[in-house]
């Protein structure tokens, strides 16, 4: 019997930024790429225990679980407690596609009074309170990569990217955070 | 950098999130295996490349991921409108006139960027 | 005092705060806040550079961004060195090393000055005409020499050690320019609660208030009001005030790009600060308050050091406390120069005379001049100047003849009127309109949501400017939905309203072709050059510009365009608007490359993608190759091994024992939904509905035109779930291709696509001992050959973590591809390695992978295919279903050209000399003795030394290749001709016994 393989996160220990914007690797979480037609939303919401958002750029959160609207039939589900999201979605009994992307994505947290400015060093997205209030989310670009930005709080953003892009994302955000301090 | 209105995200988003995908409203024949060489040529190879209003496909590839259609003026490089994939070509006639040039520039007279 | 020409009590700098700098090796004292230009003038230095073509001595012409002459090299250290900096913009910092440019051996004595004497030969169009013959001499003789002589500064050779940053910013109203107009507009906009960004290129706000001391605003000194207003704005939460920030580009939809010089003025900048910061601003509305630029007078020898714009002389006096001379001549066609004369006169400088080209100056200024006792000569022109390194006299004459007189001076200030700065407006695609009354091009038709206010809009009068700006600021802010605040009111007054202005050559510039009356100082274009261009047949202003190079220097003709245009119009006998204006382009002033690329340097130039096992590979000596953005282990050399030796060893070890390979970069797409098989039937040439869950199939994907687009193994995980693999490089475009068809051609299908490339780490274990290696690690899957034959897939566990285990092979050996969630990749790899290594297996890289697959004749899309190859050409026609009625490419495959005889087909090649390895890309011919150019039959696509075969192997695309089996063909190389035999593509285990073992 082989030893249980240990998990190694792509950004383990990354920590940086400035007093204006702290940049750090988020803890592992389970993630699901959920796809479904509009007629399945109600049943899936019931199974998941949160209302899947149906408006662009919005999200729903409950007890460490987040559902981010990415497209008209696409959501990124994140569970910080590590729930088996595919199994939960399967209970809905309606047609959908659930693909585990827990290891595909990794997340970087950007927090602090100038967090938005740190991200704006490389993202053309308008992150102001009016255009991107707490709870807003969008798939967009950060420098030369694709990311999902989720505004977790007034001064807190979660930047999700594919794992191999995460050192680049971290580098860009750390430089942006440094510049935001000045 | 242009702003492009995504009909699915219902707002203008930076051009960096989008990718062009060629002419719109070209239907792939359902009996494609049986069409003639001429029909295939018209479907796959021949494009008009008009000066002025064009209908083209774009994908919000780094956003909601949807393909959609756009009417764009190739002279002004302005998007006239965007609409969801599958919707018919909007009636935009008469085509918007290019603004009068008050000064005779090389570009205005020759129509060539210097 | 820092400099003999500093006037006590004049200017706004603090005498106690000094800084030292060197200019061409000589040390000078400056005051904090000085520009290099003001500091040099304070020290009596007027000669600061040599002109581009004639190497004429040049001085400081302006006090701003429009400066064409005073270009300097600023050096902090060998790596931080910048050429072509305008001395009128660069602030002095303590310890700055400043050098002049375009001179050798020294500024005062410049050998290149011979060009001035030879100038009759350097007329406009000289390059086009002179260097045309003989043709061969262009490349070898003329061009290198012109290049050596051309250019102004010298670029540093070391990498820049400064860093640069970028910010995307969004606002309701962007106000460009912080003079009276810009500040007023910003204030009105800010009071509504709108998000406002106000930027100005100068270190301090105020614009024209730098020189116009007569202005009172709300009872306060104008400049002091400006500083107080900027401070008030900066304190508001909704306002960002950016000084030392040039708006250099105005693009579509109010996208305006700014360059902020953060540390250029600091002696010892905090290294954490960027040198410059780029701002990419998206504004809902833009207010342009960019002011106007004073034009010079066009007359003979108007380029001597000491000749400068009147407003510049006034700035040096009123802001920097520097007198530009002791006995100053004034030459003007506009009232504004009078005020400069008054200020200088009051500061104790002697005004030799005001020479006014007009018969009737403004009454107010004329009266004031008389009351001050300054001689005014109306209806006169300056017809010449003298003085080598600095002007020492001007010769004047009455217009129409007579009254010729030479007056000793040590500076000559001039004004031909004001050119509104419509550059950004024009960049925004707005169309300018000519105002015949004022002789100005002004904003005409707007193309974007912006408004011009103040001098750049041709607005005369200070109070009118303020009111226009306040109204525009509020209007623009309200248009964005900002509702707060009430009306802002500002009262402003100044001494005189200005009248006058002229464009083109004044009397005395002469029709004589030897007279050098400069219009473009930086490119040495004279009035006569424009006339010559017209005589040579250039009638479009764009042609005249290119023929004479007028306006093509780094200052983009900020001073010269209007003069050039007026002279062209006069020579052509057409009205100015009929001749037209050239197009303004970004950048408004030069921008450093560092600013433009900002963060994208070094590690952040481009993402470097590493697989989950990268650290292990690095620790085990892997040499990496770049595959797109990926770093892939290429081969694992042991101590002393060459690449060739390492690859040969790896190849043999895989076939003799086993090898472990990191295949994580392969693209992966999860295709899920009840119509998944039907969708794949349409996307691939193969049939997928017949594939049973738990089985895999090699699939070929075509474009609609019938050519191979991608390939890969697809496993059916469940009835409604497929695990699709793509080539490493093809992953994103295949995903896009599939999404395109799904969304727009087959939207009725119930199926969804998700990229899982990075969800899975993929460890390929290949070779006779592969099963033995993984067997004890796998749980819940019977991996015996019977239960788990070649081309199967199962879900289970390995090392206690979930796996999708594939039985498949890209080597021709018994093989497994272990997919595990990526974070477990390295641990599972290590567990596999711990079993593999003691058995004598090796880790292998992409080079060995390439050789092993070539030994089996497996193609690589993009290497053995090139976008013009069908599956039949590539020898994989068996993968094209004959039963399906539709798939992407089905019709393309039937095109006449694609079914014609003699197409290039993929075949194997064996060299007659088994030790010779062909070059990939080498051409193949039937007869090596035919004359050149030879008829090419095809080319080598893949070629390797095969240690397993004991001879070299190659794949090649050869015309009619299938029919040439056994033929001898030739590969002509520069030094020899290589004979090859056409063979089957499979070099090892043709029966596939090893694969199924």
PDB file of N, CA, C and O in Angstrom, chain C residues 922-960:
ATOM      1  N   UNK C 922      14.977  20.189 -44.743  1.00  0.00           N
ATOM      2  CA  UNK C 922      15.779  20.030 -45.963  1.00  0.00           C
ATOM      3  C   UNK C 922      14.887  19.590 -47.130  1.00  0.00           C
ATOM      4  O   UNK C 922      13.925  18.840 -46.944  1.00  0.00           O
ATOM      5  N   UNK C 923      15.236  20.065 -48.317  1.00  0.00           N
ATOM      6  CA  UNK C 923      14.441  19.760 -49.509  1.00  0.00           C
ATOM      7  C   UNK C 923      14.816  18.402 -50.087  1.00  0.00           C
ATOM      8  O   UNK C 923      15.929  17.921 -49.919  1.00  0.00           O
ATOM      9  N   UNK C 924      13.832  17.840 -50.811  1.00  0.00           N
ATOM     10  CA  UNK C 924      14.034  16.517 -51.393  1.00  0.00           C
ATOM     11  C   UNK C 924      13.804  16.615 -52.901  1.00  0.00           C
ATOM     12  O   UNK C 924      12.817  17.227 -53.334  1.00  0.00           O
ATOM     13  N   UNK C 925      14.724  16.030 -53.680  1.00  0.00           N
ATOM     14  CA  UNK C 925      14.589  16.071 -55.140  1.00  0.00           C
ATOM     15  C   UNK C 925      14.781  14.668 -55.693  1.00  0.00           C
ATOM     16  O   UNK C 925      15.329  13.776 -55.029  1.00  0.00           O
ATOM     17  N   UNK C 926      14.331  14.483 -56.938  1.00  0.00           N
ATOM     18  CA  UNK C 926      14.494  13.173 -57.581  1.00  0.00           C
ATOM     19  C   UNK C 926      15.865  13.075 -58.241  1.00  0.00           C
ATOM     20  O   UNK C 926      16.508  12.029 -58.202  1.00  0.00           O
ATOM     21  N   UNK C 927      16.303  14.168 -58.859  1.00  0.00           N
ATOM     22  CA  UNK C 927      17.562  14.166 -59.603  1.00  0.00           C
ATOM     23  C   UNK C 927      18.469  15.267 -59.060  1.00  0.00           C
ATOM     24  O   UNK C 927      18.178  16.441 -59.236  1.00  0.00           O
ATOM     25  N   UNK C 928      19.537  14.872 -58.389  1.00  0.00           N
ATOM     26  CA  UNK C 928      20.395  15.897 -57.769  1.00  0.00           C
ATOM     27  C   UNK C 928      21.251  16.642 -58.784  1.00  0.00           C
ATOM     28  O   UNK C 928      21.875  17.630 -58.441  1.00  0.00           O
ATOM     29  N   UNK C 929      21.270  16.188 -60.018  1.00  0.00           N
ATOM     30  CA  UNK C 929      22.147  16.824 -61.007  1.00  0.00           C
ATOM     31  C   UNK C 929      21.410  17.805 -61.903  1.00  0.00           C
ATOM     32  O   UNK C 929      21.992  18.354 -62.828  1.00  0.00           O
ATOM     33  N   UNK C 930      20.127  18.006 -61.639  1.00  0.00           N
ATOM     34  CA  UNK C 930      19.371  18.959 -62.458  1.00  0.00           C
ATOM     35  C   UNK C 930      19.856  20.382 -62.163  1.00  0.00           C
ATOM     36  O   UNK C 930      20.416  20.646 -61.096  1.00  0.00           O
ATOM     37  N   UNK C 931      19.631  21.307 -63.096  1.00  0.00           N
ATOM     38  CA  UNK C 931      20.072  22.685 -62.851  1.00  0.00           C
ATOM     39  C   UNK C 931      19.234  23.357 -61.751  1.00  0.00           C
ATOM     40  O   UNK C 931      18.078  23.005 -61.553  1.00  0.00           O
ATOM     41  N   UNK C 932      19.869  24.317 -61.094  1.00  0.00           N
ATOM     42  CA  UNK C 932      19.196  25.098 -60.063  1.00  0.00           C
ATOM     43  C   UNK C 932      18.339  26.161 -60.734  1.00  0.00           C
ATOM     44  O   UNK C 932      18.815  26.768 -61.697  1.00  0.00           O
ATOM     45  N   UNK C 933      17.128  26.505 -60.329  1.00  0.00           N
ATOM     46  CA  UNK C 933      16.437  25.918 -59.176  1.00  0.00           C
ATOM     47  C   UNK C 933      15.891  24.519 -59.469  1.00  0.00           C
ATOM     48  O   UNK C 933      15.279  24.311 -60.499  1.00  0.00           O
ATOM     49  N   UNK C 934      16.141  23.608 -58.535  1.00  0.00           N
ATOM     50  CA  UNK C 934      15.714  22.221 -58.739  1.00  0.00           C
ATOM     51  C   UNK C 934      14.224  22.070 -58.465  1.00  0.00           C
ATOM     52  O   UNK C 934      13.637  22.843 -57.715  1.00  0.00           O
ATOM     53  N   UNK C 935      13.645  21.074 -59.060  1.00  0.00           N
ATOM     54  CA  UNK C 935      12.234  20.783 -58.788  1.00  0.00           C
ATOM     55  C   UNK C 935      12.154  20.022 -57.463  1.00  0.00           C
ATOM     56  O   UNK C 935      12.702  18.942 -57.306  1.00  0.00           O
ATOM     57  N   UNK C 936      11.453  20.639 -56.544  1.00  0.00           N
ATOM     58  CA  UNK C 936      11.397  20.107 -55.187  1.00  0.00           C
ATOM     59  C   UNK C 936      10.235  19.134 -55.068  1.00  0.00           C
ATOM     60  O   UNK C 936       9.126  19.429 -55.493  1.00  0.00           O
ATOM     61  N   UNK C 937      10.488  17.978 -54.503  1.00  0.00           N
ATOM     62  CA  UNK C 937       9.411  16.997 -54.303  1.00  0.00           C
ATOM     63  C   UNK C 937       8.773  17.120 -52.935  1.00  0.00           C
ATOM     64  O   UNK C 937       7.663  16.647 -52.714  1.00  0.00           O
ATOM     65  N   UNK C 938       9.524  17.728 -52.013  1.00  0.00           N
ATOM     66  CA  UNK C 938       8.989  17.829 -50.651  1.00  0.00           C
ATOM     67  C   UNK C 938      10.093  18.192 -49.688  1.00  0.00           C
ATOM     68  O   UNK C 938      11.164  18.653 -50.107  1.00  0.00           O
ATOM     69  N   UNK C 939       9.827  17.979 -48.407  1.00  0.00           N
ATOM     70  CA  UNK C 939      10.835  18.323 -47.404  1.00  0.00           C
ATOM     71  C   UNK C 939      10.765  17.395 -46.200  1.00  0.00           C
ATOM     72  O   UNK C 939       9.755  16.733 -45.958  1.00  0.00           O
ATOM     73  N   UNK C 940      11.871  17.382 -45.474  1.00  0.00           N
ATOM     74  CA  UNK C 940      11.975  16.548 -44.273  1.00  0.00           C
ATOM     75  C   UNK C 940      11.221  17.251 -43.148  1.00  0.00           C
ATOM     76  O   UNK C 940      11.443  18.436 -42.893  1.00  0.00           O
ATOM     77  N   UNK C 941      10.318  16.525 -42.466  1.00  0.00           N
ATOM     78  CA  UNK C 941       9.542  17.153 -41.387  1.00  0.00           C
ATOM     79  C   UNK C 941      10.076  16.770 -40.008  1.00  0.00           C
ATOM     80  O   UNK C 941       9.995  17.557 -39.071  1.00  0.00           O
ATOM     81  N   UNK C 942      10.599  15.552 -39.877  1.00  0.00           N
ATOM     82  CA  UNK C 942      11.138  15.084 -38.595  1.00  0.00           C
ATOM     83  C   UNK C 942      12.376  14.249 -38.894  1.00  0.00           C
ATOM     84  O   UNK C 942      12.368  13.482 -39.845  1.00  0.00           O
ATOM     85  N   UNK C 943      13.412  14.409 -38.103  1.00  0.00           N
ATOM     86  CA  UNK C 943      14.622  13.622 -38.365  1.00  0.00           C
ATOM     87  C   UNK C 943      15.410  13.447 -37.084  1.00  0.00           C
ATOM     88  O   UNK C 943      15.622  14.420 -36.349  1.00  0.00           O
ATOM     89  N   UNK C 944      15.809  12.204 -36.812  1.00  0.00           N
ATOM     90  CA  UNK C 944      16.510  11.915 -35.553  1.00  0.00           C
ATOM     91  C   UNK C 944      17.510  10.782 -35.766  1.00  0.00           C
ATOM     92  O   UNK C 944      17.410   9.992 -36.694  1.00  0.00           O
ATOM     93  N   UNK C 945      18.412  10.683 -34.852  1.00  0.00           N
ATOM     94  CA  UNK C 945      19.212   9.476 -34.710  1.00  0.00           C
ATOM     95  C   UNK C 945      18.404   8.526 -33.843  1.00  0.00           C
ATOM     96  O   UNK C 945      17.894   8.905 -32.783  1.00  0.00           O
ATOM     97  N   UNK C 946      18.244   7.302 -34.299  1.00  0.00           N
ATOM     98  CA  UNK C 946      17.508   6.325 -33.508  1.00  0.00           C
ATOM     99  C   UNK C 946      18.469   5.293 -32.953  1.00  0.00           C
ATOM    100  O   UNK C 946      18.991   4.448 -33.690  1.00  0.00           O
ATOM    101  N   UNK C 947      18.698   5.343 -31.657  1.00  0.00           N
ATOM    102  CA  UNK C 947      19.597   4.358 -31.048  1.00  0.00           C
ATOM    103  C   UNK C 947      18.940   2.990 -31.044  1.00  0.00           C
ATOM    104  O   UNK C 947      19.618   1.970 -31.081  1.00  0.00           O
ATOM    105  N   UNK C 948      17.612   2.944 -31.024  1.00  0.00           N
ATOM    106  CA  UNK C 948      16.920   1.665 -31.049  1.00  0.00           C
ATOM    107  C   UNK C 948      17.029   0.994 -32.405  1.00  0.00           C
ATOM    108  O   UNK C 948      17.143  -0.221 -32.493  1.00  0.00           O
ATOM    109  N   UNK C 949      16.988   1.771 -33.492  1.00  0.00           N
ATOM    110  CA  UNK C 949      17.106   1.208 -34.842  1.00  0.00           C
ATOM    111  C   UNK C 949      18.573   1.018 -35.233  1.00  0.00           C
ATOM    112  O   UNK C 949      18.892   0.225 -36.111  1.00  0.00           O
ATOM    113  N   UNK C 950      19.447   1.801 -34.647  1.00  0.00           N
ATOM    114  CA  UNK C 950      20.844   1.772 -35.037  1.00  0.00           C
ATOM    115  C   UNK C 950      21.096   2.546 -36.322  1.00  0.00           C
ATOM    116  O   UNK C 950      22.144   2.418 -36.936  1.00  0.00           O
ATOM    117  N   UNK C 951      20.135   3.323 -36.754  1.00  0.00           N
ATOM    118  CA  UNK C 951      20.338   4.182 -37.916  1.00  0.00           C
ATOM    119  C   UNK C 951      19.465   5.415 -37.767  1.00  0.00           C
ATOM    120  O   UNK C 951      18.600   5.473 -36.887  1.00  0.00           O
ATOM    121  N   UNK C 952      19.706   6.391 -38.633  1.00  0.00           N
ATOM    122  CA  UNK C 952      18.894   7.600 -38.558  1.00  0.00           C
ATOM    123  C   UNK C 952      17.525   7.318 -39.146  1.00  0.00           C
ATOM    124  O   UNK C 952      17.356   6.419 -39.973  1.00  0.00           O
ATOM    125  N   UNK C 953      16.535   8.073 -38.687  1.00  0.00           N
ATOM    126  CA  UNK C 953      15.187   7.935 -39.227  1.00  0.00           C
ATOM    127  C   UNK C 953      14.664   9.328 -39.548  1.00  0.00           C
ATOM    128  O   UNK C 953      15.093  10.305 -38.947  1.00  0.00           O
ATOM    129  N   UNK C 954      13.767   9.360 -40.496  1.00  0.00           N
ATOM    130  CA  UNK C 954      13.174  10.659 -40.832  1.00  0.00           C
ATOM    131  C   UNK C 954      11.773  10.459 -41.376  1.00  0.00           C
ATOM    132  O   UNK C 954      11.438   9.395 -41.920  1.00  0.00           O
ATOM    133  N   UNK C 955      10.950  11.484 -41.187  1.00  0.00           N
ATOM    134  CA  UNK C 955       9.650  11.555 -41.840  1.00  0.00           C
ATOM    135  C   UNK C 955       9.715  12.721 -42.812  1.00  0.00           C
ATOM    136  O   UNK C 955      10.398  13.709 -42.558  1.00  0.00           O
ATOM    137  N   UNK C 956       9.004  12.601 -43.908  1.00  0.00           N
ATOM    138  CA  UNK C 956       9.065  13.661 -44.911  1.00  0.00           C
ATOM    139  C   UNK C 956       7.762  13.722 -45.672  1.00  0.00           C
ATOM    140  O   UNK C 956       7.069  12.712 -45.829  1.00  0.00           O
ATOM    141  N   UNK C 957       7.431  14.904 -46.103  1.00  0.00           N
ATOM    142  CA  UNK C 957       6.300  15.099 -47.013  1.00  0.00           C
ATOM    143  C   UNK C 957       6.873  15.072 -48.420  1.00  0.00           C
ATOM    144  O   UNK C 957       7.692  15.911 -48.774  1.00  0.00           O
ATOM    145  N   UNK C 958       6.431  14.083 -49.213  1.00  0.00           N
ATOM    146  CA  UNK C 958       6.996  13.902 -50.553  1.00  0.00           C
ATOM    147  C   UNK C 958       5.845  13.771 -51.552  1.00  0.00           C
ATOM    148  O   UNK C 958       4.882  13.024 -51.305  1.00  0.00           O
ATOM    149  N   UNK C 959       5.954  14.488 -52.651  1.00  0.00           N
ATOM    150  CA  UNK C 959       4.914  14.428 -53.685  1.00  0.00           C
ATOM    151  C   UNK C 959       4.746  12.980 -54.147  1.00  0.00           C
ATOM    152  O   UNK C 959       5.724  12.317 -54.501  1.00  0.00           O
ATOM    153  N   UNK C 960       3.500  12.510 -54.105  1.00  0.00           N
ATOM    154  CA  UNK C 960       3.222  11.134 -54.502  1.00  0.00           C
ATOM    155  C   UNK C 960       3.979  10.119 -53.676  1.00  0.00           C
ATOM    156  O   UNK C 960       4.342   9.041 -54.161  1.00  0.00           O
TER     157      UNK C 960
END
